[in-house]
């Protein structure tokens, strides 16, 4: 890309173009030539700040059509150079004092004469580099590039000189290009492999079933002893005695609509023993989390799974809004109570390991000694890590738990880090470079997906409904619905009303 700027000197402005790979020194040389000041030293400044002459233009803060100011000073002082040369893999270092108007080719020949060596510019590849600026006898005008264009007003500098055979240089350049292409191909293969693995994992996972609720109402007005169940889900085996709200899959929408029409032609819904039996059956089928009292080792998945919220998380019902509003009101009016610290009656201790493994320990006696807990932990740890690990509290500030002859006799309910029934601990080896596995094999082992929190999230749709929020609507009759709705609309803010 080309860079365009407007350089002003003594109230005269001129437009100058050059590649953005040029250094500020080379831009100064072009500016001096434009103003016929080739025998002077120049400096460029932008906004009153002097530009670093050794920086390439693309590394400065200059933008296209920038306005620069040129200042010149007379003089032709010599420059002290330290040239570090690599001549056919041979290292040569020399100190030289040369005028700034000397060209790159003349500098190389003078260096060769000083060290009694022969450098053929026609058959050799020669390159000079100063910081990030480099010139060579192939891609640049080696005979016209002056030292002043490379160094600017600097009075001393270090230059690296590399001389090698052109064929070797071409072979090295070709090898570098092939290596870069090979690296790009490997990166592309890795990317394709990751995409393929992701597609395979997505294909293995079952697609979530989307449910839609079709609600039909009876033609005749229900009697006062009838019970409304607006949010119940009925299975196909329950027949007309169940609620008229049927949960169906999108593929079966048409058949469900027909079933709803047939139900509308039947008698109004009445509360029968069959309906209560169906409800009790459904409650019996609801998921209940099992309470494990045995010590368990949880092994992690090979690959971390990204949790995605289901669509139900973004749908707020009126009952949820009313419950949330009541909680907010109670928090504003109720005085803060001082929570009295209760002594734990039992412990559920979870120990986390660096390889994401977990050990769930259950202790029924709160007066268990710390040493007994450590002995229990040692029974699950690989023998090579015993007596060479440390344990930290899993909550900030992640304080290390000390254990030894004096601390092991402390009861857990007297220990400051065990004042809650649920305790999270972090297990770390003494040396951070020791790889796993850290646990012994053959213990009561389960997958991390069987953790209580994960199981609750997995079976969230099968949990028993909370009757506290819907109890009033179940007990009420259809005649009371308008009154309840009016009362609800008056007590709720406008932005919460349905």
Tab-separated table of C-alpha atoms in Angstrom:
chain	number	residue	atom	x	y	z
A	1	UNK	CA	0.000	0.000	0.000
A	2	UNK	CA	1.136	3.512	-0.729
A	3	UNK	CA	1.286	6.300	1.812
A	4	UNK	CA	0.467	9.900	0.921
A	5	UNK	CA	1.385	12.899	3.053
A	6	UNK	CA	1.725	16.678	2.762
A	7	UNK	CA	5.144	17.928	3.889
A	8	UNK	CA	5.530	21.649	4.595
A	9	UNK	CA	8.849	23.481	4.655
A	10	UNK	CA	9.071	27.272	5.109
A	11	UNK	CA	5.316	27.712	4.492
A	12	UNK	CA	5.515	25.654	1.289
A	13	UNK	CA	3.610	22.363	1.207
A	14	UNK	CA	4.273	19.515	-1.207
A	15	UNK	CA	2.587	16.170	-1.702
A	16	UNK	CA	4.800	13.082	-1.320
A	17	UNK	CA	3.937	9.434	-1.975
A	18	UNK	CA	5.890	6.342	-0.910
A	19	UNK	CA	5.198	2.738	0.165
A	20	UNK	CA	4.126	2.371	3.785
A	21	UNK	CA	6.975	-0.129	4.242
A	22	UNK	CA	9.488	2.727	3.955
A	23	UNK	CA	11.012	4.104	7.117
A	24	UNK	CA	10.636	7.671	8.272
A	25	UNK	CA	14.277	8.216	7.227
A	26	UNK	CA	13.460	7.252	3.656
A	27	UNK	CA	10.482	9.605	3.746
A	28	UNK	CA	12.829	12.354	4.955
A	29	UNK	CA	15.156	11.629	2.013
A	30	UNK	CA	12.254	11.950	-0.425
A	31	UNK	CA	11.177	15.202	1.239
A	32	UNK	CA	14.681	16.670	1.055
A	33	UNK	CA	14.924	15.707	-2.615
A	34	UNK	CA	11.500	17.269	-3.276
A	35	UNK	CA	12.675	20.567	-1.767
A	36	UNK	CA	16.173	20.286	-3.346
A	37	UNK	CA	17.843	19.982	0.071
A	38	UNK	CA	19.773	16.769	-0.519
A	39	UNK	CA	22.911	17.995	1.273
A	40	UNK	CA	21.089	18.707	4.530
A	41	UNK	CA	19.935	16.663	7.504
A	42	UNK	CA	16.182	16.612	7.980
A	43	UNK	CA	13.599	15.730	10.610
A	44	UNK	CA	9.855	15.224	10.286
A	45	UNK	CA	7.351	16.102	12.982
A	46	UNK	CA	3.608	15.626	13.288
A	47	UNK	CA	1.606	17.876	15.584
A	48	UNK	CA	4.794	19.255	17.109
A	49	UNK	CA	6.145	15.782	17.973
A	50	UNK	CA	9.273	14.456	16.301
A	51	UNK	CA	8.893	11.146	14.468
A	52	UNK	CA	11.243	8.272	15.174
A	53	UNK	CA	13.396	8.108	12.053
A	54	UNK	CA	14.069	4.364	12.300
A	55	UNK	CA	10.430	3.280	12.440
A	56	UNK	CA	8.612	2.050	9.327
A	57	UNK	CA	5.731	4.328	8.371
A	58	UNK	CA	3.120	1.625	9.012
A	59	UNK	CA	4.252	1.400	12.654
A	60	UNK	CA	3.703	5.108	13.288
A	61	UNK	CA	0.389	6.773	14.101
A	62	UNK	CA	0.316	8.551	10.753
A	63	UNK	CA	-2.775	8.327	8.574
A	64	UNK	CA	-3.158	8.950	4.863
A	65	UNK	CA	-2.918	12.621	3.809
A	66	UNK	CA	-1.203	13.477	7.090
A	67	UNK	CA	0.323	16.933	7.447
A	68	UNK	CA	4.017	16.838	8.394
A	69	UNK	CA	6.592	19.534	9.050
A	70	UNK	CA	10.172	19.287	7.752
A	71	UNK	CA	13.067	20.867	9.634
A	72	UNK	CA	16.627	20.787	8.274
A	73	UNK	CA	20.062	21.413	9.700
A	74	UNK	CA	23.367	21.873	7.905
A	75	UNK	CA	26.268	19.561	8.521
A	76	UNK	CA	27.998	16.436	7.316
A	77	UNK	CA	29.250	14.785	10.526
A	78	UNK	CA	30.567	11.244	10.269
A	79	UNK	CA	28.695	8.300	11.767
A	80	UNK	CA	30.203	5.726	14.119
A	81	UNK	CA	29.145	2.229	13.032
A	82	UNK	CA	29.500	-1.192	14.561
A	83	UNK	CA	29.071	-3.720	11.767
A	84	UNK	CA	28.399	-7.326	12.762
A	85	UNK	CA	28.966	-9.373	9.621
A	86	UNK	CA	28.208	-12.993	8.786
A	87	UNK	CA	30.332	-13.811	5.735
A	88	UNK	CA	29.691	-17.379	4.539
A	89	UNK	CA	28.863	-18.499	8.121
A	90	UNK	CA	31.953	-16.677	9.451
A	91	UNK	CA	31.449	-13.975	12.079
A	92	UNK	CA	33.346	-10.684	11.639
A	93	UNK	CA	32.821	-7.520	13.697
A	94	UNK	CA	34.313	-4.132	12.836
A	95	UNK	CA	34.091	-0.548	14.042
A	96	UNK	CA	33.939	2.046	11.264
A	97	UNK	CA	33.560	5.792	10.932
A	98	UNK	CA	31.931	6.793	7.648
A	99	UNK	CA	30.113	9.817	6.198
A	100	UNK	CA	26.289	9.630	6.137
A	101	UNK	CA	26.207	10.111	2.361
A	102	UNK	CA	27.915	6.766	1.685
A	103	UNK	CA	25.779	4.213	-0.170
A	104	UNK	CA	25.071	0.679	0.998
A	105	UNK	CA	27.238	-0.839	-1.753
A	106	UNK	CA	30.168	1.423	-0.883
A	107	UNK	CA	29.779	0.554	2.813
A	108	UNK	CA	29.968	-3.197	2.044
A	109	UNK	CA	33.069	-2.777	-0.130
A	110	UNK	CA	34.754	-0.591	2.509
A	111	UNK	CA	33.981	-3.251	5.152
A	112	UNK	CA	35.510	-5.940	2.894
A	113	UNK	CA	38.639	-3.859	2.328
A	114	UNK	CA	39.021	-3.196	6.050
A	115	UNK	CA	38.886	-6.939	6.875
A	116	UNK	CA	40.873	-8.156	3.823
A	117	UNK	CA	38.058	-10.233	2.412
A	118	UNK	CA	36.423	-10.329	-1.001
A	119	UNK	CA	32.699	-9.739	-1.459
A	120	UNK	CA	31.318	-10.078	-4.992
A	121	UNK	CA	28.046	-8.164	-5.172
A	122	UNK	CA	27.178	-9.811	-8.493
A	123	UNK	CA	27.325	-13.451	-7.336
A	124	UNK	CA	26.531	-13.053	-3.643
A	125	UNK	CA	23.385	-12.097	-1.797
A	126	UNK	CA	24.197	-9.166	0.499
A	127	UNK	CA	21.779	-7.655	3.019
A	128	UNK	CA	22.122	-4.806	5.519
A	129	UNK	CA	19.678	-4.457	8.418
A	130	UNK	CA	19.169	-1.758	11.044
A	131	UNK	CA	16.519	-2.675	13.613
A	132	UNK	CA	13.435	-3.466	11.495
A	133	UNK	CA	14.787	-1.923	8.285
A	134	UNK	CA	16.631	-4.142	5.812
A	135	UNK	CA	18.024	-3.617	2.298
A	136	UNK	CA	19.669	-6.127	-0.027
A	137	UNK	CA	21.289	-6.162	-3.448
A	138	UNK	CA	18.380	-8.041	-5.077
A	139	UNK	CA	15.095	-6.387	-4.151
A	140	UNK	CA	16.273	-2.822	-3.481
A	141	UNK	CA	18.367	-0.203	-5.215
A	142	UNK	CA	21.476	-1.135	-3.321
A	143	UNK	CA	23.719	1.361	-5.110
A	144	UNK	CA	21.436	4.358	-4.440
A	145	UNK	CA	20.406	3.751	-0.818
A	146	UNK	CA	22.471	6.034	1.417
A	147	UNK	CA	23.389	5.523	5.038
A	148	UNK	CA	21.567	8.734	5.922
A	149	UNK	CA	18.279	7.273	4.623
A	150	UNK	CA	18.726	4.325	6.991
A	151	UNK	CA	19.952	6.138	10.104
A	152	UNK	CA	18.721	9.707	9.711
A	153	UNK	CA	20.446	12.045	12.160
A	154	UNK	CA	21.806	9.275	14.376
A	155	UNK	CA	25.506	9.641	15.109
A	156	UNK	CA	26.049	5.978	15.964
A	157	UNK	CA	24.379	2.695	15.105
A	158	UNK	CA	24.859	-1.041	14.803
A	159	UNK	CA	24.332	-2.684	11.409
A	160	UNK	CA	24.102	-6.382	10.638
A	161	UNK	CA	25.674	-7.578	7.389
A	162	UNK	CA	24.878	-10.999	5.929
A	163	UNK	CA	26.700	-12.337	2.849
A	164	UNK	CA	25.754	-15.721	1.356
A	165	UNK	CA	25.583	-17.459	-1.987
A	166	UNK	CA	22.569	-16.522	-4.112
A	167	UNK	CA	21.669	-20.142	-4.811
A	168	UNK	CA	21.750	-20.972	-1.094
A	169	UNK	CA	19.663	-17.911	-0.335
A	170	UNK	CA	17.112	-18.895	-2.984
A	171	UNK	CA	16.969	-22.464	-1.623
A	172	UNK	CA	16.534	-21.171	1.926
A	173	UNK	CA	13.784	-18.801	0.833
A	174	UNK	CA	12.028	-21.600	-1.044
A	175	UNK	CA	12.286	-23.863	2.009
A	176	UNK	CA	10.784	-21.161	4.218
A	177	UNK	CA	7.885	-20.710	1.794
A	178	UNK	CA	7.261	-24.478	1.710
A	179	UNK	CA	7.358	-24.648	5.507
A	180	UNK	CA	4.886	-21.792	5.790
A	181	UNK	CA	2.567	-23.523	3.293
A	182	UNK	CA	2.905	-26.798	5.216
A	183	UNK	CA	2.075	-25.047	8.481
A	184	UNK	CA	-0.977	-23.471	6.867
A	185	UNK	CA	-2.101	-26.881	5.555
A	186	UNK	CA	-1.645	-28.479	8.987
A	187	UNK	CA	-3.658	-25.711	10.610
A	188	UNK	CA	-6.403	-26.187	8.017
A	189	UNK	CA	-6.444	-29.960	8.631
A	190	UNK	CA	-6.680	-29.407	12.388
A	191	UNK	CA	-9.529	-26.960	11.868
A	192	UNK	CA	-11.380	-29.422	9.605
A	193	UNK	CA	-10.822	-32.213	12.150
A	194	UNK	CA	-12.243	-30.041	14.932
A	195	UNK	CA	-15.280	-29.179	12.816
A	196	UNK	CA	-15.824	-32.859	11.942
A	197	UNK	CA	-15.531	-33.882	15.591
A	198	UNK	CA	-18.004	-31.183	16.582
A	199	UNK	CA	-20.479	-32.334	13.912
A	200	UNK	CA	-20.155	-35.945	15.078
A	201	UNK	CA	-20.744	-34.948	18.702
A	202	UNK	CA	-23.763	-32.876	17.693
A	203	UNK	CA	-25.111	-35.817	15.696
A	204	UNK	CA	-24.735	-38.151	18.689
A	205	UNK	CA	-26.615	-35.830	21.029
A	206	UNK	CA	-30.425	-36.294	20.846
A	207	UNK	CA	-32.279	-33.273	19.545
A	208	UNK	CA	-34.525	-31.620	22.157
A	209	UNK	CA	-38.229	-32.274	21.535
A	210	UNK	CA	-40.238	-29.081	21.173
A	211	UNK	CA	-43.629	-29.220	22.859
A	212	UNK	CA	-46.634	-27.103	22.066
A	213	UNK	CA	-49.736	-26.879	24.209
A	214	UNK	CA	-53.132	-26.807	22.529
A	215	UNK	CA	-55.888	-25.765	24.921
A	216	UNK	CA	-59.562	-26.333	24.166
A	217	UNK	CA	-62.427	-25.216	26.352
A	218	UNK	CA	-65.829	-26.955	26.773
A	219	UNK	CA	-68.852	-25.305	25.170
A	220	UNK	CA	-71.035	-25.478	28.263
A	221	UNK	CA	-70.172	-23.549	31.402
A	222	UNK	CA	-68.669	-25.804	34.090
A	223	UNK	CA	-70.440	-26.173	37.409
A	224	UNK	CA	-69.144	-24.755	40.661
A	225	UNK	CA	-67.855	-28.125	41.873
A	226	UNK	CA	-65.685	-28.596	38.819
A	227	UNK	CA	-61.933	-28.142	39.186
A	228	UNK	CA	-59.871	-26.262	36.578
A	229	UNK	CA	-56.473	-27.656	35.672
A	230	UNK	CA	-55.107	-25.076	33.209
A	231	UNK	CA	-51.514	-26.275	33.211
A	232	UNK	CA	-51.843	-30.062	33.490
A	233	UNK	CA	-50.452	-32.310	30.787
A	234	UNK	CA	-52.511	-35.355	29.826
A	235	UNK	CA	-51.194	-38.540	28.260
A	236	UNK	CA	-53.071	-40.332	25.436
A	237	UNK	CA	-54.049	-43.209	27.777
A	238	UNK	CA	-55.965	-40.987	30.210
A	239	UNK	CA	-58.905	-40.415	27.847
A	240	UNK	CA	-61.560	-37.690	28.224
A	241	UNK	CA	-61.428	-37.806	32.020
A	242	UNK	CA	-58.159	-35.849	31.968
A	243	UNK	CA	-57.592	-32.151	31.335
A	244	UNK	CA	-58.307	-30.721	27.916
A	245	UNK	CA	-54.796	-29.302	27.725
A	246	UNK	CA	-52.816	-31.814	25.667
A	247	UNK	CA	-49.048	-31.671	25.247
A	248	UNK	CA	-48.085	-32.837	21.758
A	249	UNK	CA	-45.079	-32.953	19.480
A	250	UNK	CA	-45.181	-30.617	16.420
A	251	UNK	CA	-45.382	-33.621	14.038
A	252	UNK	CA	-48.674	-34.681	15.654
A	253	UNK	CA	-50.383	-31.276	15.672
A	254	UNK	CA	-53.166	-32.198	13.241
A	255	UNK	CA	-54.153	-35.353	15.116
A	256	UNK	CA	-54.165	-33.434	18.398
A	257	UNK	CA	-56.474	-30.783	16.930
A	258	UNK	CA	-58.897	-33.516	15.815
A	259	UNK	CA	-58.759	-35.051	19.276
A	260	UNK	CA	-59.537	-31.637	20.771
A	261	UNK	CA	-62.599	-31.266	18.495
A	262	UNK	CA	-63.865	-34.690	19.575
A	263	UNK	CA	-63.429	-33.725	23.201
A	264	UNK	CA	-65.430	-30.518	22.704
A	265	UNK	CA	-68.422	-32.572	21.615
A	266	UNK	CA	-68.395	-34.655	24.814
A	267	UNK	CA	-69.850	-33.737	28.207
A	268	UNK	CA	-68.114	-31.112	30.379
A	269	UNK	CA	-65.187	-32.299	32.445
A	270	UNK	CA	-66.082	-33.541	35.898
A	271	UNK	CA	-63.894	-34.450	38.809
A	272	UNK	CA	-63.880	-38.233	38.941
A	273	UNK	CA	-61.826	-40.791	40.812
A	274	UNK	CA	-60.231	-41.735	37.500
A	275	UNK	CA	-58.846	-38.234	37.062
A	276	UNK	CA	-57.354	-38.196	40.534
A	277	UNK	CA	-55.845	-41.615	39.857
A	278	UNK	CA	-54.302	-40.257	36.659
A	279	UNK	CA	-52.835	-37.302	38.516
A	280	UNK	CA	-51.407	-39.537	41.214
A	281	UNK	CA	-49.947	-41.744	38.492
A	282	UNK	CA	-48.275	-38.758	36.889
A	283	UNK	CA	-46.900	-37.560	40.216
A	284	UNK	CA	-45.555	-41.050	40.811
A	285	UNK	CA	-43.801	-40.902	37.469
A	286	UNK	CA	-42.164	-37.535	38.281
A	287	UNK	CA	-38.416	-37.575	38.790
A	288	UNK	CA	-37.165	-37.804	42.376
A	289	UNK	CA	-33.498	-37.158	43.141
A	290	UNK	CA	-31.917	-40.004	45.064
A	291	UNK	CA	-29.901	-39.094	48.149
A	292	UNK	CA	-26.615	-40.980	48.087
A	293	UNK	CA	-25.016	-41.403	51.487
A	294	UNK	CA	-22.018	-43.366	50.213
A	295	UNK	CA	-18.689	-41.849	49.307
A	296	UNK	CA	-18.503	-41.475	45.522
A	297	UNK	CA	-15.773	-40.682	42.992
A	298	UNK	CA	-16.958	-38.707	39.956
A	299	UNK	CA	-14.845	-39.012	36.790
A	300	UNK	CA	-15.104	-36.112	34.308
A	301	UNK	CA	-16.071	-36.264	30.667
A	302	UNK	CA	-13.266	-36.390	28.130
A	303	UNK	CA	-14.644	-33.215	26.597
A	304	UNK	CA	-16.206	-30.208	28.280
A	305	UNK	CA	-19.823	-29.681	27.276
A	306	UNK	CA	-21.191	-26.191	26.805
A	307	UNK	CA	-24.409	-25.654	28.723
A	308	UNK	CA	-27.233	-24.110	26.716
A	309	UNK	CA	-30.349	-22.806	28.401
A	310	UNK	CA	-33.557	-24.456	27.185
A	311	UNK	CA	-36.300	-22.310	25.715
A	312	UNK	CA	-38.407	-22.693	28.872
A	313	UNK	CA	-35.908	-20.550	30.781
A	314	UNK	CA	-36.960	-17.500	28.758
A	315	UNK	CA	-40.732	-17.913	29.273
A	316	UNK	CA	-42.118	-16.306	32.430
A	317	UNK	CA	-45.566	-17.316	33.601
A	318	UNK	CA	-47.967	-15.104	35.528
A	319	UNK	CA	-47.583	-17.266	38.626
A	320	UNK	CA	-43.805	-16.854	38.504
A	321	UNK	CA	-44.163	-13.088	38.099
A	322	UNK	CA	-46.518	-12.906	41.092
A	323	UNK	CA	-44.152	-15.004	43.211
A	324	UNK	CA	-41.209	-12.824	42.210
A	325	UNK	CA	-43.151	-9.657	43.066
A	326	UNK	CA	-44.084	-11.014	46.500
A	327	UNK	CA	-40.442	-11.856	47.189
A	328	UNK	CA	-39.367	-8.313	46.277
A	329	UNK	CA	-42.070	-6.802	48.501
A	330	UNK	CA	-41.159	-9.002	51.440
A	331	UNK	CA	-37.497	-8.074	51.084
A	332	UNK	CA	-38.385	-4.363	51.207
A	333	UNK	CA	-40.708	-4.490	54.208
A	334	UNK	CA	-39.314	-7.295	56.324
A	335	UNK	CA	-36.563	-6.245	58.778
A	336	UNK	CA	-33.279	-7.990	58.448
A	337	UNK	CA	-32.890	-10.879	60.828
A	338	UNK	CA	-29.596	-11.771	62.324
A	339	UNK	CA	-28.863	-15.286	61.230
A	340	UNK	CA	-27.637	-17.280	64.163
A	341	UNK	CA	-24.846	-19.631	63.240
A	342	UNK	CA	-26.004	-23.221	63.602
A	343	UNK	CA	-23.554	-25.974	64.278
A	344	UNK	CA	-23.460	-28.545	61.437
A	345	UNK	CA	-25.156	-31.875	62.136
A	346	UNK	CA	-23.451	-33.712	59.260
A	347	UNK	CA	-21.091	-32.960	56.390
A	348	UNK	CA	-21.154	-33.367	52.621
A	349	UNK	CA	-17.568	-32.634	51.590
A	350	UNK	CA	-16.697	-32.362	47.913
A	351	UNK	CA	-13.002	-32.612	46.979
A	352	UNK	CA	-11.984	-31.222	43.578
A	353	UNK	CA	-8.838	-32.453	41.778
A	354	UNK	CA	-6.735	-30.783	39.025
A	355	UNK	CA	-7.977	-33.265	36.379
A	356	UNK	CA	-11.606	-32.219	37.158
A	357	UNK	CA	-12.297	-35.390	39.122
A	358	UNK	CA	-14.491	-35.100	42.213
A	359	UNK	CA	-14.731	-37.074	45.446
A	360	UNK	CA	-17.962	-36.749	47.427
A	361	UNK	CA	-17.480	-37.613	51.120
A	362	UNK	CA	-20.372	-38.048	53.579
A	363	UNK	CA	-19.663	-37.676	57.299
A	364	UNK	CA	-22.551	-38.169	59.708
A	365	UNK	CA	-20.664	-37.370	62.929
A	366	UNK	CA	-19.810	-33.628	63.111
A	367	UNK	CA	-17.263	-34.284	65.862
A	368	UNK	CA	-15.059	-36.281	63.498
A	369	UNK	CA	-11.417	-35.273	63.837
A	370	UNK	CA	-9.509	-33.586	61.042
A	371	UNK	CA	-6.980	-36.420	61.093
A	372	UNK	CA	-9.761	-38.953	60.459
A	373	UNK	CA	-10.900	-36.904	57.465
A	374	UNK	CA	-7.340	-36.842	56.096
A	375	UNK	CA	-7.054	-40.598	56.569
A	376	UNK	CA	-10.297	-41.025	54.654
A	377	UNK	CA	-8.999	-38.810	51.844
A	378	UNK	CA	-5.740	-40.810	51.689
A	379	UNK	CA	-7.753	-43.974	51.035
A	380	UNK	CA	-8.915	-42.531	47.687
A	381	UNK	CA	-5.599	-40.992	46.588
A	382	UNK	CA	-2.951	-42.775	44.554
A	383	UNK	CA	-0.173	-43.953	46.933
A	384	UNK	CA	2.506	-41.920	45.153
A	385	UNK	CA	0.738	-38.663	46.135
A	386	UNK	CA	0.201	-39.476	49.823
A	387	UNK	CA	1.961	-36.982	52.146
A	388	UNK	CA	2.843	-34.825	49.120
A	389	UNK	CA	-0.251	-32.710	48.599
A	390	UNK	CA	-2.043	-29.703	50.022
A	391	UNK	CA	-5.723	-28.910	50.482
A	392	UNK	CA	-7.325	-25.468	50.173
A	393	UNK	CA	-10.736	-24.113	51.018
A	394	UNK	CA	-12.839	-23.895	47.857
A	395	UNK	CA	-14.203	-20.431	48.687
A	396	UNK	CA	-12.259	-17.151	48.567
A	397	UNK	CA	-9.649	-16.390	49.784
A	398	UNK	CA	-8.828	-20.096	49.138
A	399	UNK	CA	-7.003	-20.475	52.418
A	400	UNK	CA	-4.805	-23.543	52.765
A	401	UNK	CA	-5.963	-25.990	55.429
A	402	UNK	CA	-3.095	-26.945	57.697
A	403	UNK	CA	-2.920	-30.500	58.982
A	404	UNK	CA	-0.323	-32.095	61.188
A	405	UNK	CA	0.237	-33.548	64.639
A	406	UNK	CA	-1.281	-30.526	66.377
A	407	UNK	CA	-4.147	-29.788	63.952
A	408	UNK	CA	-5.316	-33.375	63.349
A	409	UNK	CA	-6.953	-33.564	66.781
A	410	UNK	CA	-9.347	-30.678	66.009
A	411	UNK	CA	-13.001	-31.662	65.570
A	412	UNK	CA	-14.548	-30.594	62.277
A	413	UNK	CA	-17.366	-28.638	63.946
A	414	UNK	CA	-14.706	-26.651	65.834
A	415	UNK	CA	-12.599	-25.983	62.747
A	416	UNK	CA	-13.161	-22.530	61.146
A	417	UNK	CA	-13.210	-23.999	57.611
A	418	UNK	CA	-15.917	-26.576	58.404
A	419	UNK	CA	-18.733	-24.420	59.776
A	420	UNK	CA	-21.163	-25.362	56.990
A	421	UNK	CA	-22.703	-28.699	56.164
A	422	UNK	CA	-21.643	-28.467	52.513
A	423	UNK	CA	-17.900	-27.892	52.124
A	424	UNK	CA	-15.888	-27.567	48.917
A	425	UNK	CA	-12.156	-28.337	49.071
A	426	UNK	CA	-9.427	-28.079	46.419
A	427	UNK	CA	-6.774	-30.801	46.272
A	428	UNK	CA	-3.383	-29.889	44.767
A	429	UNK	CA	-0.159	-31.914	44.479
A	430	UNK	CA	2.958	-30.551	46.143
A	431	UNK	CA	4.546	-30.042	42.719
A	432	UNK	CA	2.342	-28.364	40.128
A	433	UNK	CA	4.002	-30.342	37.298
A	434	UNK	CA	2.880	-33.771	38.520
A	435	UNK	CA	0.295	-35.204	36.088
A	436	UNK	CA	-2.645	-37.440	37.032
A	437	UNK	CA	-4.467	-39.681	37.546
A	438	UNK	CA	-4.588	-38.777	41.214
A	439	UNK	CA	-7.181	-41.299	42.431
A	440	UNK	CA	-7.034	-45.050	42.883
A	441	UNK	CA	-9.044	-47.237	40.542
A	442	UNK	CA	-11.917	-49.545	41.452
A	443	UNK	CA	-13.609	-47.249	43.977
A	444	UNK	CA	-17.334	-46.403	43.787
A	445	UNK	CA	-17.003	-44.464	40.540
A	446	UNK	CA	-19.629	-42.539	38.587
A	447	UNK	CA	-19.604	-40.121	35.693
A	448	UNK	CA	-19.757	-36.380	36.335
A	449	UNK	CA	-23.085	-36.340	34.484
A	450	UNK	CA	-24.577	-38.208	37.478
A	451	UNK	CA	-23.905	-35.349	39.901
A	452	UNK	CA	-27.028	-34.176	41.709
A	453	UNK	CA	-26.901	-30.709	40.139
A	454	UNK	CA	-26.496	-32.138	36.640
A	455	UNK	CA	-29.260	-34.702	37.172
A	456	UNK	CA	-31.675	-32.025	38.380
A	457	UNK	CA	-30.931	-29.931	35.306
A	458	UNK	CA	-31.301	-32.945	33.004
A	459	UNK	CA	-34.674	-33.976	34.464
A	460	UNK	CA	-35.964	-30.480	35.107
A	461	UNK	CA	-39.071	-31.086	33.011
A	462	UNK	CA	-39.912	-34.230	35.003
A	463	UNK	CA	-39.776	-32.658	38.468
A	464	UNK	CA	-42.935	-32.447	40.551
A	465	UNK	CA	-44.708	-29.128	40.135
A	466	UNK	CA	-44.700	-26.626	42.977
A	467	UNK	CA	-48.280	-26.557	44.236
A	468	UNK	CA	-47.757	-23.499	46.426
A	469	UNK	CA	-47.867	-21.112	43.467
A	470	UNK	CA	-50.793	-22.818	41.723
A	471	UNK	CA	-52.804	-23.943	44.771
A	472	UNK	CA	-55.210	-21.023	44.683
A	473	UNK	CA	-55.988	-21.457	40.994
A	474	UNK	CA	-56.608	-25.215	41.435
A	475	UNK	CA	-58.985	-24.784	44.359
A	476	UNK	CA	-60.869	-21.877	42.834
A	477	UNK	CA	-63.841	-22.269	40.511
A	478	UNK	CA	-64.391	-20.882	37.055
A	479	UNK	CA	-66.783	-18.260	38.454
A	480	UNK	CA	-63.986	-16.773	40.533
A	481	UNK	CA	-61.587	-16.371	37.606
A	482	UNK	CA	-62.577	-12.786	36.656
A	483	UNK	CA	-62.281	-11.679	40.300
A	484	UNK	CA	-58.840	-13.223	40.660
A	485	UNK	CA	-57.688	-11.648	37.418
A	486	UNK	CA	-58.954	-8.204	38.440
A	487	UNK	CA	-57.301	-8.492	41.845
A	488	UNK	CA	-54.061	-9.632	40.240
A	489	UNK	CA	-54.020	-6.760	37.768
A	490	UNK	CA	-54.545	-4.232	40.567
A	491	UNK	CA	-51.785	-5.595	42.788
A	492	UNK	CA	-49.168	-6.058	40.066
A	493	UNK	CA	-47.276	-3.291	38.269
A	494	UNK	CA	-48.183	-2.544	34.674
A	495	UNK	CA	-44.928	-3.970	33.363
A	496	UNK	CA	-45.720	-7.322	35.077
A	497	UNK	CA	-49.346	-7.667	33.992
A	498	UNK	CA	-50.110	-10.320	31.339
